[in-house]
């Protein structure tokens, strides 16, 4: 195994080229929707302080990979969690290990790419808000800065210093916090009320957005909520729902989404990949609320690992 690449966090993050990543994640989402991906539902072993999840997957044209990731509460940052682990990439023809890389940037950036695709496909033009100040919010802001540096992004969080530091990563970044705004409408609520797109990137155990905050026609990309629902019942009730895979609603957490459990009979969840391929409609009305609820999917890890490997080797996309 002397020829296997071993990449630490910095090397992995440096190889996640944003434009290549967006293209690969789109390909993976479409493959999931078309049923050409081989990936069992995520499984997890639970420890007293968190869980260890396993996510293997194969995507034609992108490769074969598996991720082992731990999700544990972070004592140094109350209310937040850490995602640590490894992604192993294999040759899909003969099974040789090709690379081992840090799972944290892979997870954060492929999730941000999926959330961004949902907004590009479903959101109407208008103000963009990122709710959260942790690792996932950071990846989201960095990706938006790389793709659309001139489009303003407001970062909304509980900690003014953290929100300000994160907003500074975007050329047109602004920040609000719980300390801003009137008592009846804190800064986060005010920002969300004015937003056309809301990226919700938190470690919430209970909803952090309320339906009555969201403007007509708003789009929500919710990627947090590993430990509980990030969106309230009213938001899910009133929205057209989109996800990476049907298991987001059909399987219980940790593979499925807390918010999509027990949907009424006949309630549909459209796969984002079907929208990206043009095989399913996206937004059907200017005033319709849309929600993309991400649970993550092994196909997206495969896509990100593919990009990292080929970037490090100096190879163009196939």
CSV table of C-alpha atoms in Angstrom, one decimal:
chain,number,residue,atom,x,y,z
A,1,UNK,CA,0.0,0.0,0.0
A,2,UNK,CA,3.0,2.3,-0.5
A,3,UNK,CA,1.3,4.1,-3.4
A,4,UNK,CA,-1.8,5.0,-1.4
A,5,UNK,CA,-2.3,8.7,-0.8
A,6,UNK,CA,-2.8,9.7,2.8
A,7,UNK,CA,-4.2,13.3,3.1
A,8,UNK,CA,-4.6,15.3,6.3
A,9,UNK,CA,-7.3,17.9,6.8
A,10,UNK,CA,-5.4,20.7,5.2
A,11,UNK,CA,-4.4,18.7,2.1
A,12,UNK,CA,-7.9,17.3,1.7
A,13,UNK,CA,-9.5,20.8,2.0
A,14,UNK,CA,-7.0,22.3,-0.4
A,15,UNK,CA,-7.9,19.7,-3.1
A,16,UNK,CA,-11.7,20.4,-2.9
A,17,UNK,CA,-11.9,22.6,-6.0
A,18,UNK,CA,-15.3,24.3,-5.7
A,19,UNK,CA,-16.2,24.2,-9.4
A,20,UNK,CA,-15.1,20.6,-9.8
A,21,UNK,CA,-17.0,19.7,-6.6
A,22,UNK,CA,-20.2,21.3,-7.8
A,23,UNK,CA,-20.0,19.3,-11.1
A,24,UNK,CA,-19.3,16.0,-9.3
A,25,UNK,CA,-22.0,16.5,-6.7
A,26,UNK,CA,-24.5,17.3,-9.4
A,27,UNK,CA,-23.6,14.1,-11.2
A,28,UNK,CA,-23.9,12.1,-8.0
A,29,UNK,CA,-27.3,13.6,-7.1
A,30,UNK,CA,-28.6,12.7,-10.6
A,31,UNK,CA,-27.3,9.2,-10.3
A,32,UNK,CA,-29.0,8.8,-6.9
A,33,UNK,CA,-32.3,9.9,-8.4
A,34,UNK,CA,-31.9,7.5,-11.4
A,35,UNK,CA,-31.1,4.6,-9.2
A,36,UNK,CA,-27.7,3.8,-10.6
A,37,UNK,CA,-25.9,4.3,-7.2
A,38,UNK,CA,-25.1,1.4,-4.9
A,39,UNK,CA,-25.3,2.6,-1.3
A,40,UNK,CA,-27.0,1.0,1.7
A,41,UNK,CA,-28.7,3.2,4.2
A,42,UNK,CA,-26.3,4.8,6.7
A,43,UNK,CA,-25.7,2.8,9.8
A,44,UNK,CA,-24.4,3.9,13.2
A,45,UNK,CA,-23.0,2.5,16.4
A,46,UNK,CA,-24.0,4.6,19.4
A,47,UNK,CA,-21.6,5.5,22.2
A,48,UNK,CA,-22.4,7.5,25.4
A,49,UNK,CA,-21.2,10.7,23.9
A,50,UNK,CA,-22.2,10.3,20.3
A,51,UNK,CA,-22.2,8.0,17.3
A,52,UNK,CA,-20.0,6.4,14.7
A,53,UNK,CA,-21.6,6.3,11.2
A,54,UNK,CA,-20.6,4.1,8.2
A,55,UNK,CA,-21.4,5.2,4.7
A,56,UNK,CA,-20.1,3.1,1.7
A,57,UNK,CA,-21.1,3.9,-1.8
A,58,UNK,CA,-20.4,3.4,-5.5
A,59,UNK,CA,-21.3,5.9,-8.2
A,60,UNK,CA,-20.7,5.1,-11.9
A,61,UNK,CA,-18.1,7.4,-13.4
A,62,UNK,CA,-17.0,8.7,-10.0
A,63,UNK,CA,-15.8,5.7,-8.0
A,64,UNK,CA,-16.1,3.6,-4.9
A,65,UNK,CA,-15.6,5.0,-1.4
A,66,UNK,CA,-16.6,4.6,2.2
A,67,UNK,CA,-16.7,7.0,5.1
A,68,UNK,CA,-16.4,6.4,8.8
A,69,UNK,CA,-17.5,9.5,10.7
A,70,UNK,CA,-18.0,10.2,14.4
A,71,UNK,CA,-20.6,12.8,15.5
A,72,UNK,CA,-20.0,13.9,19.1
A,73,UNK,CA,-21.0,16.9,21.2
A,74,UNK,CA,-18.2,19.4,21.5
A,75,UNK,CA,-17.6,20.3,25.2
A,76,UNK,CA,-15.6,23.3,24.2
A,77,UNK,CA,-18.6,24.7,22.2
A,78,UNK,CA,-21.9,24.0,23.9
A,79,UNK,CA,-24.7,23.3,21.5
A,80,UNK,CA,-22.4,22.3,18.7
A,81,UNK,CA,-21.1,18.9,17.5
A,82,UNK,CA,-17.9,17.7,15.8
A,83,UNK,CA,-17.7,15.5,12.8
A,84,UNK,CA,-14.4,13.6,12.6
A,85,UNK,CA,-13.4,10.6,10.5
A,86,UNK,CA,-11.9,9.2,7.4
A,87,UNK,CA,-12.9,8.6,3.8
A,88,UNK,CA,-11.3,5.7,1.9
A,89,UNK,CA,-11.3,5.8,-1.9
A,90,UNK,CA,-10.9,2.5,-3.8
A,91,UNK,CA,-10.4,1.5,-7.4
A,92,UNK,CA,-13.8,0.4,-8.6
A,93,UNK,CA,-12.3,-2.1,-11.1
A,94,UNK,CA,-10.0,-4.1,-8.8
A,95,UNK,CA,-10.7,-2.8,-5.3
A,96,UNK,CA,-7.3,-1.4,-4.6
A,97,UNK,CA,-7.2,1.4,-2.0
A,98,UNK,CA,-6.3,4.6,-3.7
A,99,UNK,CA,-6.5,7.3,-0.9
A,100,UNK,CA,-7.4,8.0,2.7
A,101,UNK,CA,-8.5,11.5,3.4
A,102,UNK,CA,-9.9,13.6,6.3
A,103,UNK,CA,-13.7,13.3,6.4
A,104,UNK,CA,-14.5,16.7,8.0
A,105,UNK,CA,-13.8,18.9,4.9
A,106,UNK,CA,-15.2,16.2,2.6
A,107,UNK,CA,-18.5,16.1,4.6
A,108,UNK,CA,-18.8,19.9,5.0
A,109,UNK,CA,-18.0,20.8,1.4
A,110,UNK,CA,-20.1,18.1,-0.3
A,111,UNK,CA,-23.0,19.1,2.0
A,112,UNK,CA,-22.6,22.7,1.1
A,113,UNK,CA,-22.4,21.8,-2.6
A,114,UNK,CA,-25.7,19.9,-2.4
A,115,UNK,CA,-27.4,22.7,-0.5
A,116,UNK,CA,-26.1,25.2,-3.1
A,117,UNK,CA,-27.4,23.1,-6.0
A,118,UNK,CA,-30.8,23.1,-4.3
A,119,UNK,CA,-30.8,26.9,-4.0
A,120,UNK,CA,-29.6,27.4,-7.6
A,121,UNK,CA,-32.4,25.1,-8.8
A,122,UNK,CA,-35.3,26.1,-6.5
A,123,UNK,CA,-34.7,29.6,-5.1
A,124,UNK,CA,-36.0,32.9,-6.4
A,125,UNK,CA,-33.6,35.8,-6.7
A,126,UNK,CA,-33.1,37.8,-3.5
A,127,UNK,CA,-31.2,38.1,-0.2
A,128,UNK,CA,-29.2,35.1,1.1
A,129,UNK,CA,-28.8,34.2,4.8
A,130,UNK,CA,-26.7,31.5,6.4
A,131,UNK,CA,-27.9,30.5,9.8
A,132,UNK,CA,-25.1,29.1,12.0
A,133,UNK,CA,-21.5,29.7,12.7
A,134,UNK,CA,-19.9,26.2,13.0
A,135,UNK,CA,-17.9,24.1,10.5
A,136,UNK,CA,-20.8,23.5,8.2
A,137,UNK,CA,-21.8,27.2,8.0
A,138,UNK,CA,-18.1,28.0,7.3
A,139,UNK,CA,-18.0,25.6,4.4
A,140,UNK,CA,-21.2,27.1,3.0
A,141,UNK,CA,-20.0,30.6,3.2
A,142,UNK,CA,-16.7,29.7,1.7
A,143,UNK,CA,-18.3,27.9,-1.2
A,144,UNK,CA,-20.7,30.8,-1.9
A,145,UNK,CA,-17.7,33.1,-1.8
A,146,UNK,CA,-15.9,31.0,-4.4
A,147,UNK,CA,-19.0,30.7,-6.7
A,148,UNK,CA,-20.7,34.0,-6.4
A,149,UNK,CA,-18.4,36.5,-4.6
A,150,UNK,CA,-20.4,39.6,-5.6
A,151,UNK,CA,-23.7,38.3,-4.2
A,152,UNK,CA,-24.2,39.5,-0.6
A,153,UNK,CA,-24.5,36.9,2.1
A,154,UNK,CA,-25.7,37.6,5.7
A,155,UNK,CA,-24.5,35.3,8.4
A,156,UNK,CA,-26.9,34.9,11.4
A,157,UNK,CA,-25.8,33.4,14.6
A,158,UNK,CA,-26.0,33.5,18.4
A,159,UNK,CA,-22.4,34.7,18.9
A,160,UNK,CA,-21.7,38.2,17.4
A,161,UNK,CA,-17.9,37.6,17.2
A,162,UNK,CA,-18.4,34.2,15.5
A,163,UNK,CA,-20.9,35.6,13.1
A,164,UNK,CA,-18.6,38.5,12.2
A,165,UNK,CA,-15.6,36.3,11.7
A,166,UNK,CA,-17.6,34.0,9.4
A,167,UNK,CA,-19.0,36.9,7.4
A,168,UNK,CA,-15.5,38.2,6.9
A,169,UNK,CA,-14.8,35.1,4.8
A,170,UNK,CA,-17.1,36.4,2.0
A,171,UNK,CA,-16.3,39.5,0.0
A,172,UNK,CA,-19.9,40.7,0.4
A,173,UNK,CA,-20.5,39.2,3.8
A,174,UNK,CA,-22.6,40.8,6.6
A,175,UNK,CA,-23.4,39.6,10.1
A,176,UNK,CA,-26.3,39.7,12.5
A,177,UNK,CA,-26.7,38.0,15.9
A,178,UNK,CA,-29.2,37.6,18.8
A,179,UNK,CA,-27.8,40.9,20.1
A,180,UNK,CA,-29.1,42.8,17.1
A,181,UNK,CA,-32.6,44.0,16.5
A,182,UNK,CA,-35.6,44.9,18.7
A,183,UNK,CA,-36.8,42.7,21.5
A,184,UNK,CA,-39.8,41.5,19.5
A,185,UNK,CA,-37.7,40.6,16.4
A,186,UNK,CA,-34.1,39.6,17.1
A,187,UNK,CA,-31.5,40.0,14.4
A,188,UNK,CA,-31.7,36.4,13.2
A,189,UNK,CA,-35.4,36.6,12.7
A,190,UNK,CA,-35.2,39.9,10.9
A,191,UNK,CA,-32.6,38.6,8.5
A,192,UNK,CA,-34.6,35.4,7.8
A,193,UNK,CA,-37.8,37.4,7.2
A,194,UNK,CA,-36.1,39.3,4.4
A,195,UNK,CA,-34.4,36.3,2.8
A,196,UNK,CA,-35.1,34.6,-0.5
A,197,UNK,CA,-32.7,31.8,0.4
A,198,UNK,CA,-31.9,30.5,3.9
A,199,UNK,CA,-29.1,28.0,4.5
A,200,UNK,CA,-29.7,26.5,7.9
A,201,UNK,CA,-26.4,25.0,9.1
A,202,UNK,CA,-26.7,24.3,12.8
A,203,UNK,CA,-26.2,21.6,15.3
A,204,UNK,CA,-29.8,22.1,16.5
A,205,UNK,CA,-31.7,19.6,18.8
A,206,UNK,CA,-34.9,21.6,18.3
A,207,UNK,CA,-36.2,24.0,15.5
A,208,UNK,CA,-34.2,27.2,15.0
A,209,UNK,CA,-36.5,28.5,12.2
A,210,UNK,CA,-40.2,29.3,12.5
A,211,UNK,CA,-42.7,29.2,9.7
A,212,UNK,CA,-44.0,32.7,10.3
A,213,UNK,CA,-40.5,34.1,9.8
A,214,UNK,CA,-40.3,32.9,6.2
A,215,UNK,CA,-41.3,35.1,3.4
A,216,UNK,CA,-43.6,34.0,0.6
A,217,UNK,CA,-41.6,32.0,-2.0
A,218,UNK,CA,-38.6,31.6,0.3
A,219,UNK,CA,-36.3,28.6,-0.1
A,220,UNK,CA,-34.7,26.8,2.8
A,221,UNK,CA,-31.7,24.5,2.5
A,222,UNK,CA,-31.6,22.7,5.8
A,223,UNK,CA,-28.5,20.6,6.3
A,224,UNK,CA,-28.2,20.4,10.1
A,225,UNK,CA,-30.2,18.5,12.6
A,226,UNK,CA,-28.1,15.4,13.3
A,227,UNK,CA,-29.4,15.4,16.8
A,228,UNK,CA,-33.0,16.7,16.3
A,229,UNK,CA,-35.2,18.8,14.0
A,230,UNK,CA,-33.8,22.0,12.6
A,231,UNK,CA,-37.1,23.1,11.1
A,232,UNK,CA,-40.5,23.5,12.7
A,233,UNK,CA,-43.6,21.5,11.9
A,234,UNK,CA,-45.3,24.4,10.1
A,235,UNK,CA,-42.4,24.9,7.7
A,236,UNK,CA,-42.4,21.3,6.7
A,237,UNK,CA,-46.2,21.3,6.4
A,238,UNK,CA,-46.4,24.2,4.1
A,239,UNK,CA,-43.4,23.5,1.9
A,240,UNK,CA,-42.7,21.6,-1.3
A,241,UNK,CA,-40.1,19.1,-0.1
A,242,UNK,CA,-36.9,18.0,-1.7
A,243,UNK,CA,-34.1,15.6,-0.6
A,244,UNK,CA,-31.1,13.7,-1.8
A,245,UNK,CA,-32.8,10.3,-1.6
A,246,UNK,CA,-36.2,8.9,-0.6
A,247,UNK,CA,-34.7,7.4,2.5
A,248,UNK,CA,-34.6,10.9,4.0
A,249,UNK,CA,-38.3,10.3,4.7
A,250,UNK,CA,-38.6,6.5,4.5
A,251,UNK,CA,-35.9,5.6,7.1
A,252,UNK,CA,-35.5,6.7,10.7
A,253,UNK,CA,-32.6,8.8,11.9
A,254,UNK,CA,-29.7,8.7,11.7
A,255,UNK,CA,-30.1,7.8,8.0
A,256,UNK,CA,-33.4,9.7,7.7
A,257,UNK,CA,-34.3,13.3,8.6
A,258,UNK,CA,-36.0,14.1,11.9
A,259,UNK,CA,-38.2,16.6,10.1
A,260,UNK,CA,-39.5,14.2,7.4
A,261,UNK,CA,-40.6,11.4,9.7
A,262,UNK,CA,-44.3,10.5,9.7
A,263,UNK,CA,-45.3,12.6,6.7
A,264,UNK,CA,-49.0,12.3,5.9
A,265,UNK,CA,-50.0,9.6,3.3
A,266,UNK,CA,-49.6,10.9,-0.2
A,267,UNK,CA,-47.1,13.7,0.8
A,268,UNK,CA,-44.3,13.6,-1.8
A,269,UNK,CA,-40.6,14.3,-1.4
A,270,UNK,CA,-39.0,15.1,-4.8
A,271,UNK,CA,-35.4,14.1,-5.3
A,272,UNK,CA,-33.1,17.0,-6.0
A,273,UNK,CA,-31.3,15.0,-8.7
A,274,UNK,CA,-34.5,14.6,-10.6
A,275,UNK,CA,-34.8,18.4,-10.7
A,276,UNK,CA,-31.2,18.9,-11.8
A,277,UNK,CA,-31.7,16.4,-14.6
A,278,UNK,CA,-35.0,18.0,-15.7
A,279,UNK,CA,-36.9,14.9,-15.0
A,280,UNK,CA,-39.0,16.5,-12.2
A,281,UNK,CA,-40.3,20.0,-11.7
A,282,UNK,CA,-38.7,22.3,-9.2
A,283,UNK,CA,-40.4,25.5,-8.1
A,284,UNK,CA,-44.0,25.6,-9.4
A,285,UNK,CA,-45.1,28.9,-8.0
A,286,UNK,CA,-43.3,32.2,-7.2
A,287,UNK,CA,-44.9,32.2,-3.7
A,288,UNK,CA,-44.5,28.6,-2.9
A,289,UNK,CA,-42.2,27.8,0.1
A,290,UNK,CA,-39.5,25.2,-0.9
A,291,UNK,CA,-37.4,23.1,1.5
A,292,UNK,CA,-34.4,21.0,0.7
A,293,UNK,CA,-33.8,18.7,3.6
A,294,UNK,CA,-30.3,17.2,3.5
A,295,UNK,CA,-29.4,14.0,5.4
A,296,UNK,CA,-26.1,13.4,3.5
A,297,UNK,CA,-25.6,10.5,1.2
A,298,UNK,CA,-22.6,8.3,0.5
A,299,UNK,CA,-22.8,9.2,-3.2
A,300,UNK,CA,-21.8,12.7,-2.3
A,301,UNK,CA,-18.8,11.5,-0.3
A,302,UNK,CA,-17.8,9.5,-3.4
A,303,UNK,CA,-18.1,12.6,-5.5
A,304,UNK,CA,-15.9,14.7,-3.2
A,305,UNK,CA,-13.3,12.0,-2.8
A,306,UNK,CA,-13.1,11.7,-6.6
A,307,UNK,CA,-12.5,15.4,-6.8
A,308,UNK,CA,-9.8,15.3,-4.1
A,309,UNK,CA,-8.0,12.4,-5.6
A,310,UNK,CA,-7.9,13.7,-9.2
A,311,UNK,CA,-7.0,17.2,-8.0
A,312,UNK,CA,-4.0,15.9,-6.0
A,313,UNK,CA,-2.8,13.8,-8.9
A,314,UNK,CA,-3.2,16.8,-11.3
A,315,UNK,CA,-5.8,14.9,-13.5
A,316,UNK,CA,-8.7,16.6,-15.2
A,317,UNK,CA,-12.3,15.3,-14.6
A,318,UNK,CA,-13.1,12.3,-16.8
